[in-house]
mmCIF file of C-alpha atoms in Angstrom:
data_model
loop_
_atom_site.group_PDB
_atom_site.id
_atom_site.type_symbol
_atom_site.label_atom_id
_atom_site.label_comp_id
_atom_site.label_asym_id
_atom_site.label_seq_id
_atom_site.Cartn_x
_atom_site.Cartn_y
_atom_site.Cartn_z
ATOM 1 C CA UNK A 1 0.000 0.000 0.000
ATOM 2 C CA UNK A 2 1.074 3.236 -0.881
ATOM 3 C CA UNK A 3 2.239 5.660 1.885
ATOM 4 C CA UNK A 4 0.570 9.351 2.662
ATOM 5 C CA UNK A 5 1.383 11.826 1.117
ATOM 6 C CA UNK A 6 2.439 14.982 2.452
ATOM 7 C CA UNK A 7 0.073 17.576 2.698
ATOM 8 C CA UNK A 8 2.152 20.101 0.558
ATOM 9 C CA UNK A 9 2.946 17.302 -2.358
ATOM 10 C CA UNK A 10 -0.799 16.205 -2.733
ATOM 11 C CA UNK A 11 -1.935 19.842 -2.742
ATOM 12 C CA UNK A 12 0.226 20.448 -5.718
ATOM 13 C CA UNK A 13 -0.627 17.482 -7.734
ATOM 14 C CA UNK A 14 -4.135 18.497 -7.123
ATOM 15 C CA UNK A 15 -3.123 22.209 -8.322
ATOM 16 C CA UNK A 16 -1.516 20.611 -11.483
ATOM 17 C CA UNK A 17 -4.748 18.253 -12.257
ATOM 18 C CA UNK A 18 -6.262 21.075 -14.331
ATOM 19 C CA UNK A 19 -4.054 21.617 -16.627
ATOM 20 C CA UNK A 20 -0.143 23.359 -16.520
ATOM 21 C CA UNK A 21 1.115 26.111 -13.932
ATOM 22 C CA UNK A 22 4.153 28.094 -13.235
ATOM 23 C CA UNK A 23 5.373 28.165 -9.740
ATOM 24 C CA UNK A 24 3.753 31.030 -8.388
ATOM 25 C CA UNK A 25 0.546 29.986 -10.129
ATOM 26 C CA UNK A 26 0.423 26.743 -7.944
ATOM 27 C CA UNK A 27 1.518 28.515 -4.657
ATOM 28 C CA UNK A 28 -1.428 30.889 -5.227
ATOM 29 C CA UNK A 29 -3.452 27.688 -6.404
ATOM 30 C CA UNK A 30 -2.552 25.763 -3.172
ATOM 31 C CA UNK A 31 -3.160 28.628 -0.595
ATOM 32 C CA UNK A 32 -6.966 28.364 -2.171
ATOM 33 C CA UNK A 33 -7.070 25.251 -1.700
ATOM 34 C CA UNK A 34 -6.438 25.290 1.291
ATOM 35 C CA UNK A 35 -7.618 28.455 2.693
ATOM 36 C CA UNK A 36 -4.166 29.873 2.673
ATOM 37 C CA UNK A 37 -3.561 27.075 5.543
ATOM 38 C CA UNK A 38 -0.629 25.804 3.445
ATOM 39 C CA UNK A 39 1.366 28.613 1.967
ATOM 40 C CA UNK A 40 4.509 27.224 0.234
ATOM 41 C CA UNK A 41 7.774 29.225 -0.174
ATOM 42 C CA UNK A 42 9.793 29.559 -3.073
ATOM 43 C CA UNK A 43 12.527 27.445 -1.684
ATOM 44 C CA UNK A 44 10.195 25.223 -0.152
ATOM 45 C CA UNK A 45 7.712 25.441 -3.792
ATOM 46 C CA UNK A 46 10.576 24.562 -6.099
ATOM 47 C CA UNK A 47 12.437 21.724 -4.047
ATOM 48 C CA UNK A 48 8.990 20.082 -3.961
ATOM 49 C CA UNK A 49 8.970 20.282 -7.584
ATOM 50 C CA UNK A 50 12.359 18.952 -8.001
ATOM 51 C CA UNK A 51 11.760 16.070 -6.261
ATOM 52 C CA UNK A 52 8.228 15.822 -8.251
ATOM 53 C CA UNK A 53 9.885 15.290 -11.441
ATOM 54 C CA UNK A 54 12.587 13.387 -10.351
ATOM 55 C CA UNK A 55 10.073 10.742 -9.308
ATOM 56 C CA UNK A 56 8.330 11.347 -12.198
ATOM 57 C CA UNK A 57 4.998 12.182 -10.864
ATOM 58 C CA UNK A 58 5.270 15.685 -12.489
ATOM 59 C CA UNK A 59 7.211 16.550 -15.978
ATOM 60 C CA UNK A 60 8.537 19.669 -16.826
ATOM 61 C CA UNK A 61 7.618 21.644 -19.939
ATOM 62 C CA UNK A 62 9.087 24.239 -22.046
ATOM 63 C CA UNK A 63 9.758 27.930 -20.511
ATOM 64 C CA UNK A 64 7.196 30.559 -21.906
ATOM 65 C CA UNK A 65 6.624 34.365 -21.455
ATOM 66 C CA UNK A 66 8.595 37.496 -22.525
ATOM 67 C CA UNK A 67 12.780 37.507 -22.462
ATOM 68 C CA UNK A 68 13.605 38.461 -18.636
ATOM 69 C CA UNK A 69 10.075 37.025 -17.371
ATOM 70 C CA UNK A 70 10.522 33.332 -19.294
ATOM 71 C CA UNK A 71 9.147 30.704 -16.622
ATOM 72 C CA UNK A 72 8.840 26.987 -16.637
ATOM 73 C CA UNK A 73 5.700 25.508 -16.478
ATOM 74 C CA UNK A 74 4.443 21.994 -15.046
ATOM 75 C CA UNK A 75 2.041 19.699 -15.464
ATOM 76 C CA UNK A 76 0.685 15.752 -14.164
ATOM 77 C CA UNK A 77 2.220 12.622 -15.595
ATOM 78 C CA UNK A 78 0.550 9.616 -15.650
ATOM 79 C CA UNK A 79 2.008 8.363 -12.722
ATOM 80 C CA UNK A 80 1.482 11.700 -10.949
ATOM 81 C CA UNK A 81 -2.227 11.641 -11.368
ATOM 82 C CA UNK A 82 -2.798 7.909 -10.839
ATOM 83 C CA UNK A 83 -0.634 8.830 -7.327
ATOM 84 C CA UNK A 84 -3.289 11.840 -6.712
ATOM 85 C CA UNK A 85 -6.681 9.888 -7.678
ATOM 86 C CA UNK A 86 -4.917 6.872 -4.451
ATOM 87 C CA UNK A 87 -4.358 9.790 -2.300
ATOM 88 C CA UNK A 88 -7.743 11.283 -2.961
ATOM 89 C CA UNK A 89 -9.684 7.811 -2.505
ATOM 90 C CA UNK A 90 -7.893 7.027 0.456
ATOM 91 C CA UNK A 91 -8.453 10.641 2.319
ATOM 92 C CA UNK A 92 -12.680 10.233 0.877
ATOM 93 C CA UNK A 93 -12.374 6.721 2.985
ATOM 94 C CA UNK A 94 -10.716 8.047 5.868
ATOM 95 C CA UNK A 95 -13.673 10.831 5.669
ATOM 96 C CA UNK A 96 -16.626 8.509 5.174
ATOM 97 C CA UNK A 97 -15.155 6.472 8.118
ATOM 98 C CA UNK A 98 -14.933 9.654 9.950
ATOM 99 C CA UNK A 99 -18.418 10.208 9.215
ATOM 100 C CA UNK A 100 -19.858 7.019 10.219
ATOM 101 C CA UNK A 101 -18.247 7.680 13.854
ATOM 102 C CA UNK A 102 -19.960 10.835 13.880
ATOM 103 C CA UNK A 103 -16.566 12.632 14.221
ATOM 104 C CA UNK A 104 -17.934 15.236 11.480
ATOM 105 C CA UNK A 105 -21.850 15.684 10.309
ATOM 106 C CA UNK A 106 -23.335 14.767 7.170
ATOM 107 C CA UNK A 107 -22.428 16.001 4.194
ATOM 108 C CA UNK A 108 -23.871 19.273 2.860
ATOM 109 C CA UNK A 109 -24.928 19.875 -0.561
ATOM 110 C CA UNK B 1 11.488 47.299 1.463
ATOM 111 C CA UNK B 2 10.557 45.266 -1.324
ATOM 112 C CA UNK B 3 13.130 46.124 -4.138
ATOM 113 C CA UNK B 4 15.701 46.033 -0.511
ATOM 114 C CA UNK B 5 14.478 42.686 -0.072
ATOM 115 C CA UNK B 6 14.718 41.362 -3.944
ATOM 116 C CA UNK B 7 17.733 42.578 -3.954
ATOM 117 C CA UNK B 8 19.027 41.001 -1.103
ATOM 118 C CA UNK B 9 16.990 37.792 -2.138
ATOM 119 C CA UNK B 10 19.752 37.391 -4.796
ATOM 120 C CA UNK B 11 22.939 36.927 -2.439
ATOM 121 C CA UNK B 12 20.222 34.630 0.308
ATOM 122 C CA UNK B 13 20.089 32.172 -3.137
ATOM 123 C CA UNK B 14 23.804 31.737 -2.422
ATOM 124 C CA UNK B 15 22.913 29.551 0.428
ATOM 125 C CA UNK B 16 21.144 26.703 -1.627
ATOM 126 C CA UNK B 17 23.080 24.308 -3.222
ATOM 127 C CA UNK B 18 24.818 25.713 -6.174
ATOM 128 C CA UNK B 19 22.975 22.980 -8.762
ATOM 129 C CA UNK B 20 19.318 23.872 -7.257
ATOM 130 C CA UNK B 21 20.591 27.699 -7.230
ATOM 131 C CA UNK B 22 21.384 27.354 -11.147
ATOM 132 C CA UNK B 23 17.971 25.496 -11.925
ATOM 133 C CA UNK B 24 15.830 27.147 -10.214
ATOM 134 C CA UNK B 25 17.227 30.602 -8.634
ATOM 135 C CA UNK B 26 15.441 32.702 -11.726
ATOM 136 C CA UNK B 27 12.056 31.585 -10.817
ATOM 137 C CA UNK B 28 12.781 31.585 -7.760
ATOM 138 C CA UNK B 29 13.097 35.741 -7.492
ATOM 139 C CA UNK B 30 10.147 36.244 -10.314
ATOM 140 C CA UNK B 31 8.150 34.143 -7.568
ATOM 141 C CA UNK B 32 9.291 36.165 -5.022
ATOM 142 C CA UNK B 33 8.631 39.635 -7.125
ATOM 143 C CA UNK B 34 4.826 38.639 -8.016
ATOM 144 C CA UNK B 35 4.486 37.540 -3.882
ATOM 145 C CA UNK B 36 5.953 41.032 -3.474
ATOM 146 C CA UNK B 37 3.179 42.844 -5.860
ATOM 147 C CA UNK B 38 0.005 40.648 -4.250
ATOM 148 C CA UNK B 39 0.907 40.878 -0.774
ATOM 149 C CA UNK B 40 2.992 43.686 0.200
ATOM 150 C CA UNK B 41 6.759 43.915 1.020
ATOM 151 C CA UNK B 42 6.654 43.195 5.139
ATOM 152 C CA UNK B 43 4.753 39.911 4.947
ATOM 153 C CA UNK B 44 7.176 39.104 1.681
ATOM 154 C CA UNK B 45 9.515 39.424 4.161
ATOM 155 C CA UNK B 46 8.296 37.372 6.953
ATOM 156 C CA UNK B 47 7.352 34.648 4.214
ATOM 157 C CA UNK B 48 10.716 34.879 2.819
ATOM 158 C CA UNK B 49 12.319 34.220 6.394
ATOM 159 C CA UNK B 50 10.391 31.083 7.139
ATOM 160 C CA UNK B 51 10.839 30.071 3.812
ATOM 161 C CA UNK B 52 14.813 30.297 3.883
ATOM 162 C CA UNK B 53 14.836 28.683 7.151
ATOM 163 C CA UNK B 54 13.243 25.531 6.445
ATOM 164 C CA UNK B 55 14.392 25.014 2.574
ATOM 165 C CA UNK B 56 18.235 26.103 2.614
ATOM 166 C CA UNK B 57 18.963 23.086 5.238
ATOM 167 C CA UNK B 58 16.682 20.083 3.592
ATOM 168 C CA UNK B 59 18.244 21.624 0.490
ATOM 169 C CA UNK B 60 21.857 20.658 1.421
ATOM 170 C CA UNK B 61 20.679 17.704 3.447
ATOM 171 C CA UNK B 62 18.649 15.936 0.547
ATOM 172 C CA UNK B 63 21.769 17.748 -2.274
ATOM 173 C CA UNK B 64 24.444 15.845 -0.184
ATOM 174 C CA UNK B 65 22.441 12.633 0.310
ATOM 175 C CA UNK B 66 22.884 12.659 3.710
ATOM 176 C CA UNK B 67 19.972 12.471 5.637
ATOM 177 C CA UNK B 68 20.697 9.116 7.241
ATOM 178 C CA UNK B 69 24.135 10.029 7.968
ATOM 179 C CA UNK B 70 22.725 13.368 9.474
ATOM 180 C CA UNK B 71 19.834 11.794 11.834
ATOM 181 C CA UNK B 72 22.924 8.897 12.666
ATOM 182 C CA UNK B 73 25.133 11.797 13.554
ATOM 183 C CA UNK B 74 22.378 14.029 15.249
ATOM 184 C CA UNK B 75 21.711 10.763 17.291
ATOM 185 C CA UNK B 76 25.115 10.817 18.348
ATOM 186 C CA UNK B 77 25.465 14.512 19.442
ATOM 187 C CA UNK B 78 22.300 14.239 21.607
ATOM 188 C CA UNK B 79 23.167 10.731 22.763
ATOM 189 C CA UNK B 80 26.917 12.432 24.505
ATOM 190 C CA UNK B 81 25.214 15.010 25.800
ATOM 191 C CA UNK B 82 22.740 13.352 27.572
ATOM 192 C CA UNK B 83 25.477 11.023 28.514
ATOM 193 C CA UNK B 84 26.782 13.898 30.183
ATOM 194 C CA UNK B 85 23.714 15.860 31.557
ATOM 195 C CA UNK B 86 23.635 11.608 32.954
ATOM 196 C CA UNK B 87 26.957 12.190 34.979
ATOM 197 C CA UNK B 88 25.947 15.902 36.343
ATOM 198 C CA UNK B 89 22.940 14.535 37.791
ATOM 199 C CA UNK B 90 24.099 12.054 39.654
ATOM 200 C CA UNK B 91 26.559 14.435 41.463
ATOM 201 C CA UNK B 92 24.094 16.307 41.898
ATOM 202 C CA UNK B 93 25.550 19.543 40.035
ATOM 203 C CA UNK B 94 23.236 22.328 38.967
ATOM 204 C CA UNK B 95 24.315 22.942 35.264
ATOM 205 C CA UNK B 96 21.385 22.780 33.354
ATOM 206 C CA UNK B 97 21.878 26.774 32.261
ATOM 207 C CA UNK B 98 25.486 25.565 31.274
ATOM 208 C CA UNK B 99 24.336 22.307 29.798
ATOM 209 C CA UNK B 100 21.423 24.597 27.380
ATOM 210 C CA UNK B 101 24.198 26.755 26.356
ATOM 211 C CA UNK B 102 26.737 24.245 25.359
ATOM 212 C CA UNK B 103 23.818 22.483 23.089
ATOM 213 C CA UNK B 104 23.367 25.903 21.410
ATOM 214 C CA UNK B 105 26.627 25.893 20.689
ATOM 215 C CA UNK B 106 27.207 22.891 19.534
ATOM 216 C CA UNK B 107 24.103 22.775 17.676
ATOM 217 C CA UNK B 108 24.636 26.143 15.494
ATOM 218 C CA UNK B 109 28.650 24.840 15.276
ATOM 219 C CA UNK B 110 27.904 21.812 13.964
ATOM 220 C CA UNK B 111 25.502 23.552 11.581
ATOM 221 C CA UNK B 112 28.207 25.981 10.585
ATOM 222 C CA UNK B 113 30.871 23.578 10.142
ATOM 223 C CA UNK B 114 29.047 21.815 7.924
ATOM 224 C CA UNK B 115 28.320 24.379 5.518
ATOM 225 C CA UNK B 116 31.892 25.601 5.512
ATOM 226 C CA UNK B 117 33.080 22.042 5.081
ATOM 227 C CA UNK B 118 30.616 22.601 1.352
ATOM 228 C CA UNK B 119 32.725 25.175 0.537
ATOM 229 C CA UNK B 120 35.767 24.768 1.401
ATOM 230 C CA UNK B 121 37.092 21.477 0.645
ATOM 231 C CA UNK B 122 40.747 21.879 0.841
ATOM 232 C CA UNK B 123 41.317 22.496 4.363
ATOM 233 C CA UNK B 124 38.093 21.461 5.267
ATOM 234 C CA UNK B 125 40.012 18.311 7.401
ATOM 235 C CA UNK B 126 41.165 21.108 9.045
ATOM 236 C CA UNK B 127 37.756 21.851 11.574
ATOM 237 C CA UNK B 128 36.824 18.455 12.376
ATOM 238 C CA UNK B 129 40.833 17.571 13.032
ATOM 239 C CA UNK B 130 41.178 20.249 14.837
ATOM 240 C CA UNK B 131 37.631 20.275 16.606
ATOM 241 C CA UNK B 132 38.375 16.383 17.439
ATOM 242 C CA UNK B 133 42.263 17.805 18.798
ATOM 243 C CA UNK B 134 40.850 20.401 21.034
ATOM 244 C CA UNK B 135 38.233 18.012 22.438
ATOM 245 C CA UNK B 136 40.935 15.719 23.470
ATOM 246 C CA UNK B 137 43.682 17.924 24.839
ATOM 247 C CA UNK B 138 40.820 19.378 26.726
ATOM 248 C CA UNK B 139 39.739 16.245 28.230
ATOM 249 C CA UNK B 140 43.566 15.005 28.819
ATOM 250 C CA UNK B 141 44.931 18.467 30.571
ATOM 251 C CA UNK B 142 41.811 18.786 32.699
ATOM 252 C CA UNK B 143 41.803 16.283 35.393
ATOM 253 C CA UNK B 144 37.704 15.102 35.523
ATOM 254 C CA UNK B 145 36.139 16.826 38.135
ATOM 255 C CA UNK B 146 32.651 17.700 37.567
ATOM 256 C CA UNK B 147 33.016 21.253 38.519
ATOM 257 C CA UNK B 148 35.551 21.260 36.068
ATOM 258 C CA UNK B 149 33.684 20.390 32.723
ATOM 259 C CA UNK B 150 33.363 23.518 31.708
ATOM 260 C CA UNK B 151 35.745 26.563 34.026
ATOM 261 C CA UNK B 152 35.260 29.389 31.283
ATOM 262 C CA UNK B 153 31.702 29.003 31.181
ATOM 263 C CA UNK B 154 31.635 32.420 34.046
ATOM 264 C CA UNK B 155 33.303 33.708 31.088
ATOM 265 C CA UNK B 156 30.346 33.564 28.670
ATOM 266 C CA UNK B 157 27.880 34.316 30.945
ATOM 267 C CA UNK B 158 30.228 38.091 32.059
ATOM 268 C CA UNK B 159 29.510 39.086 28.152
ATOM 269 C CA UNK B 160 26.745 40.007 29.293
ATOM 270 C CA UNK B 161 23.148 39.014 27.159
ATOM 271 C CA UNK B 162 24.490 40.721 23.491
ATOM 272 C CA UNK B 163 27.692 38.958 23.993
ATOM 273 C CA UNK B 164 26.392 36.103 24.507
ATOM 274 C CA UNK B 165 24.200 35.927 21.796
ATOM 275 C CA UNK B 166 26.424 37.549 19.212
ATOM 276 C CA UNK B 167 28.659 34.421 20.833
ATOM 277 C CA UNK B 168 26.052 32.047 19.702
ATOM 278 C CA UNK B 169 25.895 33.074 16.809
ATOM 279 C CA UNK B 170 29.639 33.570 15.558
ATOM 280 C CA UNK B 171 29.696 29.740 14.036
ATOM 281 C CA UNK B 172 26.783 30.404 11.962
ATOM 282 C CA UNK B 173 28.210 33.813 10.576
ATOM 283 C CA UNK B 174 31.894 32.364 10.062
ATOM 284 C CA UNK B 175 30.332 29.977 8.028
ATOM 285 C CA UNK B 176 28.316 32.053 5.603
ATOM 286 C CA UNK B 177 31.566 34.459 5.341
ATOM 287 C CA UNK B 178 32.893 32.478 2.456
ATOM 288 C CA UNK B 179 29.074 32.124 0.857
ATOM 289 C CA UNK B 180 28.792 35.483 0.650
ATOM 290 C CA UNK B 181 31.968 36.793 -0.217
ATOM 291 C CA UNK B 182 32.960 38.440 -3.888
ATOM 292 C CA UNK B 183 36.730 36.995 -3.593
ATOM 293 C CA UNK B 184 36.089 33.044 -2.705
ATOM 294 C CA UNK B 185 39.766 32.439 -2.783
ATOM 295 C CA UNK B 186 41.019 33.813 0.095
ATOM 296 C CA UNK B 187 37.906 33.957 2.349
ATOM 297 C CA UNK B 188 37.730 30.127 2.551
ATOM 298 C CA UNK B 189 40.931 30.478 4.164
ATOM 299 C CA UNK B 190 40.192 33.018 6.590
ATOM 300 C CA UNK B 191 36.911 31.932 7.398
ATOM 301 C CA UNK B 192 38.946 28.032 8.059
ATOM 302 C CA UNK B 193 40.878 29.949 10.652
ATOM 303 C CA UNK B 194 38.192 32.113 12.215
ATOM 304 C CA UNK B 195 36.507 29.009 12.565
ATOM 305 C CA UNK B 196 39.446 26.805 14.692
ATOM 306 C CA UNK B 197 39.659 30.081 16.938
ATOM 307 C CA UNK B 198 36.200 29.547 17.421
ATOM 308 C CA UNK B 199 36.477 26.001 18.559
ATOM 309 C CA UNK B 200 39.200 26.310 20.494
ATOM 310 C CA UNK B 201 37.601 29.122 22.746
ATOM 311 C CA UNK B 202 34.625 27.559 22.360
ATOM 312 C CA UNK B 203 35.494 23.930 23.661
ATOM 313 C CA UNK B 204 37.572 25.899 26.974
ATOM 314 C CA UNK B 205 33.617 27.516 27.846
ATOM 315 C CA UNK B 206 31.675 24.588 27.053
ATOM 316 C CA UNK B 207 34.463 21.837 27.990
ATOM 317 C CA UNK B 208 33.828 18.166 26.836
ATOM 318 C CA UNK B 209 30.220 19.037 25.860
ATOM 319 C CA UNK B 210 32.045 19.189 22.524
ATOM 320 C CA UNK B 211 33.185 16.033 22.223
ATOM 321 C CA UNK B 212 29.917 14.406 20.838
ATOM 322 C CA UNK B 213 30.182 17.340 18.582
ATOM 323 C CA UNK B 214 33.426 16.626 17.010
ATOM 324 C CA UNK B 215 32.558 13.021 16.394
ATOM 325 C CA UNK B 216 29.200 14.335 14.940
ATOM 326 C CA UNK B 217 31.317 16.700 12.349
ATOM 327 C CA UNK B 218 33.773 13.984 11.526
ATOM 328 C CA UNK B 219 30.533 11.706 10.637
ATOM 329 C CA UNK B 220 29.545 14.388 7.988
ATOM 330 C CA UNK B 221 33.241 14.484 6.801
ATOM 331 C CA UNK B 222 33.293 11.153 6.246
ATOM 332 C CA UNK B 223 29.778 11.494 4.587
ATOM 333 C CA UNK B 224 31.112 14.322 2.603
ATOM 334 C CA UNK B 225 34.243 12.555 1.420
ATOM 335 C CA UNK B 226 31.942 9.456 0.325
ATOM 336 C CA UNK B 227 29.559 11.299 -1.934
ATOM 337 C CA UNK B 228 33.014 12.742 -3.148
ATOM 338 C CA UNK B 229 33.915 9.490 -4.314
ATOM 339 C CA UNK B 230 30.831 8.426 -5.345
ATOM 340 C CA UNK B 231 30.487 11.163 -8.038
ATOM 341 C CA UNK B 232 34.243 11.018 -9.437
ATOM 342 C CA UNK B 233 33.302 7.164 -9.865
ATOM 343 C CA UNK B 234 29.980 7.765 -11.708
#
């Protein structure tokens, strides 16, 4: 079975599983997400995403924009999204269990 | 502030690793510009401190491949000093303000050594030798008493708070001197010797609560000269 993912690393798979960002486009993505609980730095941003595609979860694509404001934009692999779908299936089962406890209400639609 | 702060942002991406520095430094500073225009220059500021805290050390930790070798070595450190916390209970000797202050120490020296030992590979032997040398003529020369584990420690404490903290921090700055200077030939060298001042004077006010230190910083040496070796065989 799969381990957990850290908050930070599912939070930016989810922020890539619309389509391709730049960094600061999945920081701001991320802080939505989470109600700007989880606000990543750009230190702490881009290691994330080196380690990302080195495991090949994330790829990197070309840079785009104007000469000095060029920036390198991301998006899902296969692997990456397959990872994100686990994570999100496990956290809904963890919820529903959570739920059946009565450790949180029903859910509101 | 915030064109201060950019523009200091550029020498703080000195501390990262140089390879992470060169892929991703650009970005890094356009990220930090467009935090800059949404949120204001003081909280870019606080974000940017957090942010530098936390990344620059898993940076070099994770760049080096060390993070075993670290946790073995940080096991080690805390390991002799509870050892010796241990022996000053039992005889019953108040030291705990002592024993705080020597972890400090040790803590932010280790930390500094380290990154100087990045830099400054040539006489990088040099600080864990001579760390490892001090540690022993200490404990040799001194006959063990328990009062005597630490006689210059009054010392410290007679600087007064600033001095004491400027103290604490002295490692930590030696250690960035050759980061952040323009020449990088001859600052290695000076910061080297800066640094063996610093562990001489520093192992006389904190006594043998650097020993566990200077086998901690000959662990990352010898981690260090591995990944050495394992790159110039790849």
């Amino acid at each position: 079975m799969q381990p957990p993912l850290t908050p930070a690393t599912f939070h930016i798979l989810l922020a890539l599983a619309n389509g391709e960002r730049h960094g600061y486009a999945i920081m701001r993505e991320v802080a939505e997400q989470t109600d700007n609980l989880i606000q990543l730095g750009p230190g702490t941003l881009y290691g994330s995403l080196k380690r990302l595609v080195e495991n090949g979860l994330i790829e990197e694509l070309d840079e785009r924009g104007e000469a000095d404001e060029r920036r390198r934009y991301y998006r899902l692999t296969r692997n990456g999204r397959a990872l994100a779908v686990a994570e999100s299936k496990r956290l809904q089962a963890a919820v529903r269990n959570a739920r059946s406890k009565r450790l949180i209400g029903p859910e509101r639609l | 502030m915030t064109r201060v702060l950019l523009a200091c942002y550029q020498h703080f991406l000195r501390l990262y690793p140089r390879s992470f520095r060169i892929r991703y430094g650009r970005e890094m500073q356009l990220f930090l510009r467009d935090y800059a225009r949404d949120h204001g220059g003081f909280a870019m500021g606080m974000f940017l401190f957090t942010d530098l805290l936390l990344s620059v050390p898993s940076e070099h930790v994770r760049e080096a491949n060390m993070q075993r070798l670290v946790t073995a070595a940080a096991g080690v450190l805390m390991l002799g000093l509870v050892g010796i916390q241990l022996v000053h209970d039992v005889s019953h000797q108040d030291v705990r303000s002592g024993f705080l202050m020597a972890m400090i120490l040790t803590t932010l020296t280790v930390a500094g050594g380290y990154l100087l030992l990045r830099r400054n590979r040539r006489y990088s032997w040099l600080i864990p030798a001579a760390y490892a040398a001090a540690a022993a003529i200490w404990l040799i020369v001194t006959p063990i008493r328990v009062n005597d584990f630490a006689p210059l420690r009054p010392f410290l404490f007679s600087l007064g708070r600033p001095g004491a903290i400027s103290f604490l921090f002295l490692p930590v700055f030696i250690a960035l001197l050759p980061m952040l200077a323009p020449r990088r030939e001859r600052m290695p060298t000076i910061a080297t010797l800066l640094m063996l001042a610093f562990i001489v004077i520093a192992t006389g006010l904190a006594g043998t609560y650097y020993v566990p230190a200077a086998v901690a910083m000959l662990l990352v040496r010898f981690g260090w000269s591995h990944r050495d070796m394992e790159v110039r065989s790849a």
